[in-house]
Coordinates of C-alpha atoms in Angstrom, one line a residue:
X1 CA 93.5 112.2 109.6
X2 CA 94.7 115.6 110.5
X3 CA 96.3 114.4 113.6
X4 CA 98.3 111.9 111.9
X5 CA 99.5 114.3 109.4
X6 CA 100.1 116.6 112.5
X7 CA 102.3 113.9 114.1
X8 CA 104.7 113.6 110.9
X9 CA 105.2 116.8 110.8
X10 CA 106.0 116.8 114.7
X11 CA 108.4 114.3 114.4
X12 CA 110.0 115.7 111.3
X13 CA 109.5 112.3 109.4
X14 CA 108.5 111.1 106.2
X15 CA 108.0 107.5 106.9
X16 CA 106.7 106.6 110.0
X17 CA 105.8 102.9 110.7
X18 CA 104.2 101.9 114.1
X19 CA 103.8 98.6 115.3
X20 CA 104.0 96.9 111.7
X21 CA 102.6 93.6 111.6
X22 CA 102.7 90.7 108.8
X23 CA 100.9 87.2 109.1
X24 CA 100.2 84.8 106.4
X25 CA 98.4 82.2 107.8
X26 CA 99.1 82.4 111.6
X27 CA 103.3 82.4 109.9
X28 CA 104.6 86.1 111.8
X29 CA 106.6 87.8 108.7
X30 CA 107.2 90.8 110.3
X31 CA 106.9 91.3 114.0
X32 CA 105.4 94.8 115.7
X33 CA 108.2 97.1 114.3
X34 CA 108.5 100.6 114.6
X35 CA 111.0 103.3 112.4
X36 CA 110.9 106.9 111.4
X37 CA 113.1 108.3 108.6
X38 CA 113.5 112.0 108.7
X39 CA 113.5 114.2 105.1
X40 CA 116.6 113.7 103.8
X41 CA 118.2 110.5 106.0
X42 CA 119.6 107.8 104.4
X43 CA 117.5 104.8 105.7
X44 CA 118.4 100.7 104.9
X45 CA 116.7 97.5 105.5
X46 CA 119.8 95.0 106.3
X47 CA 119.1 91.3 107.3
X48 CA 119.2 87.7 106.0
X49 CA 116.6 85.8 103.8
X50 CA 113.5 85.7 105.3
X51 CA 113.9 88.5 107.9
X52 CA 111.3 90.4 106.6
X53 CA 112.6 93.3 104.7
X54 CA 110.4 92.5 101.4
X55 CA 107.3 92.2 103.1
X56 CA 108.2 95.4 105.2
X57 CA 108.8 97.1 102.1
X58 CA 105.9 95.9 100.4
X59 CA 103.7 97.1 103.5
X60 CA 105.3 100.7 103.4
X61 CA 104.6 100.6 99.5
X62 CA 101.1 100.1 99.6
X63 CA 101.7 96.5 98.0
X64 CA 100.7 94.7 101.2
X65 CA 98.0 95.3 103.8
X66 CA 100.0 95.4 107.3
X67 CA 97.5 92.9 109.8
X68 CA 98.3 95.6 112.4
X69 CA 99.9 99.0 112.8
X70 CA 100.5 102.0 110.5
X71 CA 102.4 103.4 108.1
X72 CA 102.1 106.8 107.2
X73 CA 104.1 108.7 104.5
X74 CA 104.1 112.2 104.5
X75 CA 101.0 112.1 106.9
X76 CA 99.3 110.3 104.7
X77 CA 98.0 106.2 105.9
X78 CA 99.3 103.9 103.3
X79 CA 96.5 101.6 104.3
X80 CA 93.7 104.1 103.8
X81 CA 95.4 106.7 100.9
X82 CA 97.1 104.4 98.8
X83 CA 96.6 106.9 95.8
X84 CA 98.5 109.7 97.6
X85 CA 100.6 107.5 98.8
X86 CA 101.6 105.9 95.7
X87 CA 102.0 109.1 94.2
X88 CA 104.8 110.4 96.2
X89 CA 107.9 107.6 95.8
X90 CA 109.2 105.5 93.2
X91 CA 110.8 101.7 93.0
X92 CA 113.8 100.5 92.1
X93 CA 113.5 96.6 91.9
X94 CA 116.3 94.1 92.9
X95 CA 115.5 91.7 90.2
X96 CA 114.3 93.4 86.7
X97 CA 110.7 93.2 86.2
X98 CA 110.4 93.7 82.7
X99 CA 109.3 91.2 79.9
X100 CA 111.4 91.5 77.3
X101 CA 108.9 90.1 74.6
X102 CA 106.9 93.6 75.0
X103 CA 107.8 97.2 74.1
X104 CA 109.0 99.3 77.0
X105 CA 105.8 101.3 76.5
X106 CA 104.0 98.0 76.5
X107 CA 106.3 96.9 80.2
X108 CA 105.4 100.5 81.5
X109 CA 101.4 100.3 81.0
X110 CA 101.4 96.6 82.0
X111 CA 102.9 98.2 85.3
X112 CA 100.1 100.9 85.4
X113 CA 97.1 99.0 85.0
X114 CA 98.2 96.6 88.1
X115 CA 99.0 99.8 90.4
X116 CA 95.2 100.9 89.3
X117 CA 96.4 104.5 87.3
X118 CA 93.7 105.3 85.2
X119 CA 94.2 105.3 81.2
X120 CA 94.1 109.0 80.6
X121 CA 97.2 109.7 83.1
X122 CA 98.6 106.3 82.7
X123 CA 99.0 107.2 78.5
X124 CA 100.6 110.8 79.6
X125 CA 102.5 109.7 82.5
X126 CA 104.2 106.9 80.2
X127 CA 105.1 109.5 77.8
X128 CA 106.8 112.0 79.9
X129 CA 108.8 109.7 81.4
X130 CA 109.9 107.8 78.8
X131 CA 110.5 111.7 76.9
X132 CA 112.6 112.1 80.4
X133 CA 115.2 109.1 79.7
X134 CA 115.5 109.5 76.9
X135 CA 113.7 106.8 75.2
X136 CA 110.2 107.7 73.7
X137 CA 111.7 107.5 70.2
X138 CA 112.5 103.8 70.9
X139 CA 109.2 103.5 72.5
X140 CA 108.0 100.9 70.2
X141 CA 111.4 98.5 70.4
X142 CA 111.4 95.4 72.1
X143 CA 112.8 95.5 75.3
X144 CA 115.1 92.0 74.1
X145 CA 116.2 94.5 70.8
X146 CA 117.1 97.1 73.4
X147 CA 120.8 98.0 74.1
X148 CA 122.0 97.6 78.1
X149 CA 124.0 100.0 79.0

């Protein structure tokens, strides 16, 4: 592991993927690609439907088990350290992912429990950034009742 972490800091990036493979059924989703992004560039997945850029993305965020290559963030294997990996980036959805029929507390737990956090950190993790939004005190409102601004 140290020489992977070694090799990041070599190259002066913070995501390097190597050879990153995707098959679903003998179907190639994404086909032996290899990036770096160095701290601090701008990086972008462009293409048309079905390119790949979801699944890639999905790989790189620990959502998806590549069927070969590596990803490492930070040093870190996204396929072996999930929980450090997971730890260091967030997600910004194209398409909303909340259900309006639950609280945004209740949205943000939901979310927790499916990424594995465990209930102590997952209650205080929820709470500080919900505090950092601004919303705690509308912690309890339905996301439907919920102004868009």
């Amino acid at each position: 592991m140290a020489g992977k972490k070694a090799e990041n800091k070599k190259s002066g990036s913070i995501i390097l993927a190597r050879g990153l493979t995707k098959k679903f059924n003998g179907l190639t989703a994404v086909n032996s690609i290899s990036f770096s992004v160095r701290k601090g560039e701008m990086f972008a997945f462009l293409g048309p439907n079905g390119a790949g850029k979801t699944t890639t993305i999905k790989m790189l965020t620990t959502l998806l088990k590549p069927t070969s290559g590596s990803v490492l963030l930070d040093g870190n294997d996204a396929a072996r350290q999930k929980n450090l990996v997971r730890k260091s980036f967030g997600i910004v959805f194209q398409d909303p992912s909340l259900d309006d029929e639950l609280t945004a507390y209740e949205n943000m737990e939901f979310h927790g429990i499916l990424y594995g956090v465990a209930k102590a950190s997952r209650r205080q993790r929820i709470e500080d950034l919900l505090k950092l939004v601004g919303l705690w005190d509308r912690k309890d409102d339905l996301v439907k009742n919920s102004p868009a601004e």
